[in-house]
Coordinates of C-alpha atoms and ligand atoms in Angstrom, one line a residue:
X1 CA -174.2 59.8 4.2
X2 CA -175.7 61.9 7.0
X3 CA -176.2 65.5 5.7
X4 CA -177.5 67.0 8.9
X5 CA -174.4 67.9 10.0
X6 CA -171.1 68.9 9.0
X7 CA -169.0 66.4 7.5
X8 CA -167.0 65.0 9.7
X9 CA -164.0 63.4 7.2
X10 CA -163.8 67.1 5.9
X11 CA -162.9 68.0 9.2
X12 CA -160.1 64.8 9.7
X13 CA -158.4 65.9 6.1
X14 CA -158.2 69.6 7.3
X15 CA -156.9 68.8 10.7
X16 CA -154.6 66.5 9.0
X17 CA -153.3 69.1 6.9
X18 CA -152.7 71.5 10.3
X19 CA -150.6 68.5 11.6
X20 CA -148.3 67.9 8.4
X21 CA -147.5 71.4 8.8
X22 CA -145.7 70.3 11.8
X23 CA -144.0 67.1 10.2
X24 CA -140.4 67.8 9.3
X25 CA -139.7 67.7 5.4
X26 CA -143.5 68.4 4.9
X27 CA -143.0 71.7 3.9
X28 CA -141.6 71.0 0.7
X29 CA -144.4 68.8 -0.1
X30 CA -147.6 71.0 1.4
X31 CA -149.0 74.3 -0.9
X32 CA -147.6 77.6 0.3
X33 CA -149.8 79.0 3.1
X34 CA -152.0 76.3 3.3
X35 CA -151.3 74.9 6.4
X36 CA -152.0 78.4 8.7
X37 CA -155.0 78.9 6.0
X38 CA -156.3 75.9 7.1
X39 CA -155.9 76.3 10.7
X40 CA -157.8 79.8 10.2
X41 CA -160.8 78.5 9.0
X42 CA -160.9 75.7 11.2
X43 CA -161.3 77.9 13.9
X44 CA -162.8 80.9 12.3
X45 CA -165.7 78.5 10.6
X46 CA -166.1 77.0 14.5
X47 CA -165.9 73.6 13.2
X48 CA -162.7 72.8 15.6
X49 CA -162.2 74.8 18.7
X50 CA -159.0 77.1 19.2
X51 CA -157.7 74.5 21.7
X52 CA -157.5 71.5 19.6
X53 CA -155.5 73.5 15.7
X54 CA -153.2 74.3 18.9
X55 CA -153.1 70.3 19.8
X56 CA -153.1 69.7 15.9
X57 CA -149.8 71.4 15.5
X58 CA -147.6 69.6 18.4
X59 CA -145.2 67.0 18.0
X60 CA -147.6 64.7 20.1
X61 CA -149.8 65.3 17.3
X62 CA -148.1 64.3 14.8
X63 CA -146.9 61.0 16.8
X64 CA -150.9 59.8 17.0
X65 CA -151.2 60.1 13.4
X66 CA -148.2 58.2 12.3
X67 CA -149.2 55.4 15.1
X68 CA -152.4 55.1 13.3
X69 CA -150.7 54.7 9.7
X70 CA -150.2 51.2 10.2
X71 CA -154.7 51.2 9.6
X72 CA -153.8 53.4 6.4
X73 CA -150.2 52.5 5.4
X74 CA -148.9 56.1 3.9
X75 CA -152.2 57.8 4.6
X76 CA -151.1 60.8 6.6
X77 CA -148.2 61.9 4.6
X78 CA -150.5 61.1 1.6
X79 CA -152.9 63.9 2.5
X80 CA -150.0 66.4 1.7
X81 CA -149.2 64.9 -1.7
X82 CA -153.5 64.9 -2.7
X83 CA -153.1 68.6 -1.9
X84 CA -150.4 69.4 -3.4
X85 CA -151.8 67.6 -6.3
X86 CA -154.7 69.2 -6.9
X87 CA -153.1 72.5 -6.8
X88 CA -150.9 71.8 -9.3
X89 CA -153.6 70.8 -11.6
X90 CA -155.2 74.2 -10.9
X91 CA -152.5 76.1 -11.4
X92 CA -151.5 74.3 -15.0
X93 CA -154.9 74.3 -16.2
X94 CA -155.3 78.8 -15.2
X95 CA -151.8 78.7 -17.1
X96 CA -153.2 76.7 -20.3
X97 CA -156.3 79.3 -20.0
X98 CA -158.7 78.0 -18.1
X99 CA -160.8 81.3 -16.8
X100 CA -163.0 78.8 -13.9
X101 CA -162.2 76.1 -11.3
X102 CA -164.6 74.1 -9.7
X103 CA -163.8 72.3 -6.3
X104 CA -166.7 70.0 -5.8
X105 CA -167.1 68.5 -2.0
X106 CA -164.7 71.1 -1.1
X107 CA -164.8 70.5 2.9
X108 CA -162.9 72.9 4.2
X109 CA -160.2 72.5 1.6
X110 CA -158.2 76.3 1.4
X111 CA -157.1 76.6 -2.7
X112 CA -160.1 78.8 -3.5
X113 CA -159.5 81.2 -0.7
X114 CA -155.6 81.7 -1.8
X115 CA -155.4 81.1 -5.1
X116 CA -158.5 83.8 -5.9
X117 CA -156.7 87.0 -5.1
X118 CA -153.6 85.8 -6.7
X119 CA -156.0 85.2 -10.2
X120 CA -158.3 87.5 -10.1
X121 CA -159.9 87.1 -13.8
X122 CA -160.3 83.2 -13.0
X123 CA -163.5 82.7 -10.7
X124 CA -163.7 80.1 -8.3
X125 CA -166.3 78.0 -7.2
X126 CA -166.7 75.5 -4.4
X127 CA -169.8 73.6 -4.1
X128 CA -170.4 71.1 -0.6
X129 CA -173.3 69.6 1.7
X130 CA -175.1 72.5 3.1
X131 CA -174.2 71.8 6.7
X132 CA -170.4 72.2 5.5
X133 CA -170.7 74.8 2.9
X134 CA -172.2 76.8 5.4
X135 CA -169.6 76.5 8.5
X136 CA -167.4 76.9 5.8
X137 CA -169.2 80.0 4.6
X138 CA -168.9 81.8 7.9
X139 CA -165.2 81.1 8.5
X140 CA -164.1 82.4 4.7
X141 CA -166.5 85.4 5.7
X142 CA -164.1 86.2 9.0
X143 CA -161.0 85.6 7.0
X144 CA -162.2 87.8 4.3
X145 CA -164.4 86.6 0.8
X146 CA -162.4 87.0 -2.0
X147 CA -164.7 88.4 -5.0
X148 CA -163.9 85.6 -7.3
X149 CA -164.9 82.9 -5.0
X150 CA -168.3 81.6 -5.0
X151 CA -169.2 79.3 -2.1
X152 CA -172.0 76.8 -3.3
X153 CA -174.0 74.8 -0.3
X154 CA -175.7 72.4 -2.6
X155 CA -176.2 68.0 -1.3
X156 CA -175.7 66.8 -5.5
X157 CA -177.6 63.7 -4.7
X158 CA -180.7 66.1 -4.4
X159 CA -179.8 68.5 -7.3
X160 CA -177.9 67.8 -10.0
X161 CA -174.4 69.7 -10.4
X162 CA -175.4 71.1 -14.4
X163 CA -179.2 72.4 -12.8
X164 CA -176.7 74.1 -9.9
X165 CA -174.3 75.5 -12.3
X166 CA -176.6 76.7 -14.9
X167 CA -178.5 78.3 -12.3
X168 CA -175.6 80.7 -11.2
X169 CA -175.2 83.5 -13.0
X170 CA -171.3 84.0 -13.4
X171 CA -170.9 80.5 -14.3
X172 CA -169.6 80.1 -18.2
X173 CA -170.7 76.4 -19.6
X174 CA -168.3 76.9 -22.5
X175 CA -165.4 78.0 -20.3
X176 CA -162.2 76.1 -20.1
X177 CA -162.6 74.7 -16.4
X178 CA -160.8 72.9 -14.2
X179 CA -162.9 70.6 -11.9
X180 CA -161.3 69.3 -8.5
X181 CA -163.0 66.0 -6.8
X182 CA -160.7 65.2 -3.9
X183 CA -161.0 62.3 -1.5
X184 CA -165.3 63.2 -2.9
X185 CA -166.1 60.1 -5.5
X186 CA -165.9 57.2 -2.7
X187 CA -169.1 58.9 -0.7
X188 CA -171.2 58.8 -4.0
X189 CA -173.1 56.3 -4.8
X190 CA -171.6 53.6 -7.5
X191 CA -174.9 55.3 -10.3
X192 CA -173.8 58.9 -9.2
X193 CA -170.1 58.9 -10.1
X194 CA -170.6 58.1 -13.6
X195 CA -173.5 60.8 -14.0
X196 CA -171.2 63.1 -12.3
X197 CA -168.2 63.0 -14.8
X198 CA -171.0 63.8 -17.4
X199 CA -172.4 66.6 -15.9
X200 CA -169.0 67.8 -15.7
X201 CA -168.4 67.8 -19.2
X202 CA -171.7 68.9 -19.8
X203 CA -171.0 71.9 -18.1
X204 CA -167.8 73.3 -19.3
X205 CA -165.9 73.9 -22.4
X206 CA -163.4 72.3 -24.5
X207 CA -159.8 71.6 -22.7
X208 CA -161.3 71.1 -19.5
X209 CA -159.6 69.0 -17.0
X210 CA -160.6 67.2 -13.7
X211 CA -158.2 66.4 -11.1
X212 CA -159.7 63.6 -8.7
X213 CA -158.8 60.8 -6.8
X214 CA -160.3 57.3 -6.0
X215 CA -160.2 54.2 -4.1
X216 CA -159.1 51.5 -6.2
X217 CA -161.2 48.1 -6.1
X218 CA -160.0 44.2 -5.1
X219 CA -160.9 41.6 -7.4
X220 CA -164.5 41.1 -5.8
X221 CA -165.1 44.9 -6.6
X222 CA -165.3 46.1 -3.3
X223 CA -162.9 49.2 -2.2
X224 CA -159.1 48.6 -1.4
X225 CA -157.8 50.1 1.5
X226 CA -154.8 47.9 2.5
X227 CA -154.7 44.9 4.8
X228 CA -157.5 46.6 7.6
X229 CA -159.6 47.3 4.9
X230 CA -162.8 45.8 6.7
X231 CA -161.8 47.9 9.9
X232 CA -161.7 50.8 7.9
X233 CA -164.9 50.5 5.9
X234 CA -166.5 49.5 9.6
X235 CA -165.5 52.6 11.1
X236 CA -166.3 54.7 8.2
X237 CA -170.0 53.2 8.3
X238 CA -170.7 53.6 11.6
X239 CA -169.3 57.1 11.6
X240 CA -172.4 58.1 8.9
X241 CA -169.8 58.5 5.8
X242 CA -169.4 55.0 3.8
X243 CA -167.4 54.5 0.9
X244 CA -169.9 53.4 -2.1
X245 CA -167.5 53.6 -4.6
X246 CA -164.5 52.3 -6.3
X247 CA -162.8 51.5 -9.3
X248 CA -159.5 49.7 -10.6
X249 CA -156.9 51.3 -12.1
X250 CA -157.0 49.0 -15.0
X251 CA -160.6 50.4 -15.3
X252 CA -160.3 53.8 -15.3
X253 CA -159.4 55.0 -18.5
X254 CA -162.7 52.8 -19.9
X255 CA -164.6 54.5 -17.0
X256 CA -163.8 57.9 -18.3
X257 CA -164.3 57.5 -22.0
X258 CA -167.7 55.9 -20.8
X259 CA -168.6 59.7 -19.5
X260 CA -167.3 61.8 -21.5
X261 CA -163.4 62.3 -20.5
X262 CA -160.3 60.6 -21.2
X263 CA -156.7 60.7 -20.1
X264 CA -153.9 62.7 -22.1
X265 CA -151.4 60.0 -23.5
X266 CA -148.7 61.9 -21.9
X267 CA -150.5 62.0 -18.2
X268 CA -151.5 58.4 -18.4
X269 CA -148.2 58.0 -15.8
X270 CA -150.1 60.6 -13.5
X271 CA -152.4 57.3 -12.9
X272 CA -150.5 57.5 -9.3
X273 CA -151.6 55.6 -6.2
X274 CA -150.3 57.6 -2.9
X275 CA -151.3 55.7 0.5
X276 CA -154.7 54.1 -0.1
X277 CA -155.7 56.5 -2.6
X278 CA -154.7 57.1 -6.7
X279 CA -154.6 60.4 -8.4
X280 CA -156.2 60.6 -12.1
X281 CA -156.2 63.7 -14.3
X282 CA -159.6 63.6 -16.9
X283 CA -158.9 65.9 -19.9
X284 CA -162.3 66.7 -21.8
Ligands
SAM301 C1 -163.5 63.5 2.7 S1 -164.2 65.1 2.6 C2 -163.1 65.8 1.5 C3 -163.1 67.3 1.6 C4 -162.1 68.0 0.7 N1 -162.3 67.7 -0.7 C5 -160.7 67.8 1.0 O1 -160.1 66.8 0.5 O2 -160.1 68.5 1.9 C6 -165.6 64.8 1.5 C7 -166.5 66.0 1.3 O3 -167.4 65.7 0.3 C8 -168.7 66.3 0.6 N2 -169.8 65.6 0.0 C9 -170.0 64.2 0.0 N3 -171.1 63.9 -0.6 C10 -171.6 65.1 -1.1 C11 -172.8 65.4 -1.9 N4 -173.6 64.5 -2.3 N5 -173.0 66.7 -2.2 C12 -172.1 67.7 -1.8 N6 -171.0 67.4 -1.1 C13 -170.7 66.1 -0.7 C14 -168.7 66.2 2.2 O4 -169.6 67.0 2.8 C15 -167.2 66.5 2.5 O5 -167.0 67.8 2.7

């Protein structure tokens, strides 16, 4: 993927995000204050100009994206739900005890930023592509750092997440963590993923959890995105972000045993597919 500049897909899912906020019946669905968080740091960070969160929030808005759903049946309203997700598999891992989270390819995803004040023994950490992680870095600066939020700028196909972790010095490797890898796995590269998972449970403690998502595979093993799949992986490539990998559902649970996690045999349900994308919780 290009890593010169900042990510360009981080910057669709956060605009996204600003534009649900609009959607009627979205609120239910969307985590408390994330949508004007979002919004914030979009424009704080400079990575979308004041003009076009304002655009973002109309009606109008709104109308492009669900015109373009037909591409990604589900896609836009399916952004809410990955959110809403992830957060909830932050907030029942702090409540089971974990005392870290860990939001790896964070873009300029806002849980770290307002969930950090609100848990103020838990650190968080958030580790992306320099180019992002720094944009990022200057708009959580302008909104205010929290002290329990530790923004990483780290490319982990040059450096491998465990060297990165161990390096830092308020990081805990036997800490009960929670590790969030949203819309994040398809960029990697097929090798990467696997490797990934075990870092991750190389570098936390028992009862650690993951919350990620993927894009499930076709029969031929390439990635699944619905009827314009082709037009989708097309644009994706051209824009300098491909998807490399995918997995089937069916495949999953062998997947994560392979490195080092499985699934709870009451969350095996929580297998979920929303618009192109499913939702798995790893438990370590
Ligand atoms: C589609 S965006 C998702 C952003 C965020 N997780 C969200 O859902 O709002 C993918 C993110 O992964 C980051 N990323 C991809 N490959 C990476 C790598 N090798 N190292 C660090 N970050 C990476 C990109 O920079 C980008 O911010």
């Amino acid at each position: 993927m290009q890593t010169a500049k900042p990510s360009k897909t981080a910057r669709k899912v956060a605009l996204n995000i600003v534009t649900l906020g609009t959607k009627r019946g979205m609120e239910k669905v969307l985590p408390s204050g994330i949508v004007d968080a979002t919004a914030k740091l979009l424009v704080e960070s400079g990575a979308v100009g004041r003009k076009a969160v304002r655009f973002s929030r109309s009606r109008i808005a709104v109308g492009i994206y669900l015109a373009f759903d037909w591409m990604m049946p589900g896609q836009f309203e399916a952004f809410a739900h990955r959110k809403a997700f992830c957060e909830r598999q932050v907030r029942k891992g702090i409540e089971a005890g974990a005392s870290q989270v860990l939001v790896l390819g964070a873009g300029y995803d806002t849980l770290g930023w307002r969930l950090a004040p609100a848990f103020a023994k838990v650190h968080f950490f958030e580790i992306d592509h320099p180019a992002t992680a720094r944009l990022k870095a200057k708009g959580i600066e302008a909104m205010g750092l929290p002290t329990n939020l530790h923004l990483l700028a780290e490319d982990l196909d040059e450096r491998r997440l465990v060297d990165v972790l161990h390096a830092n010095a308020t990081w805990n490797p036997i800490a009960p963590t929670v590790i969030v890898a949203e819309g994040l796995l398809m960029y990697l590269p097929p090798d990467a993923v696997g490797v990934l998972f075990e870092q991750c449970a190389a570098a936390t403690g028992a009862g650690s959890r993951m919350a990620f998502t993927y894009i499930g595979s076709r029969s031929n093993g390439r990635p699944d995105a619905g009827p314009w799949t082709w037009l989708i992986l097309w644009l994706l490539k051209i824009g300098g972000e491909p998807w490399l990998w995918s997995i089937s559902a069916e495949e999953i649970l062998l997947f994560l045993n392979e490195h080092g996690w499985t699934i709870a045999k009451d969350q095996t349900e929580l297998i979920d597919k929303c618009g192109i994308e499913f939702h798995g919780i790893a438990i370590k």
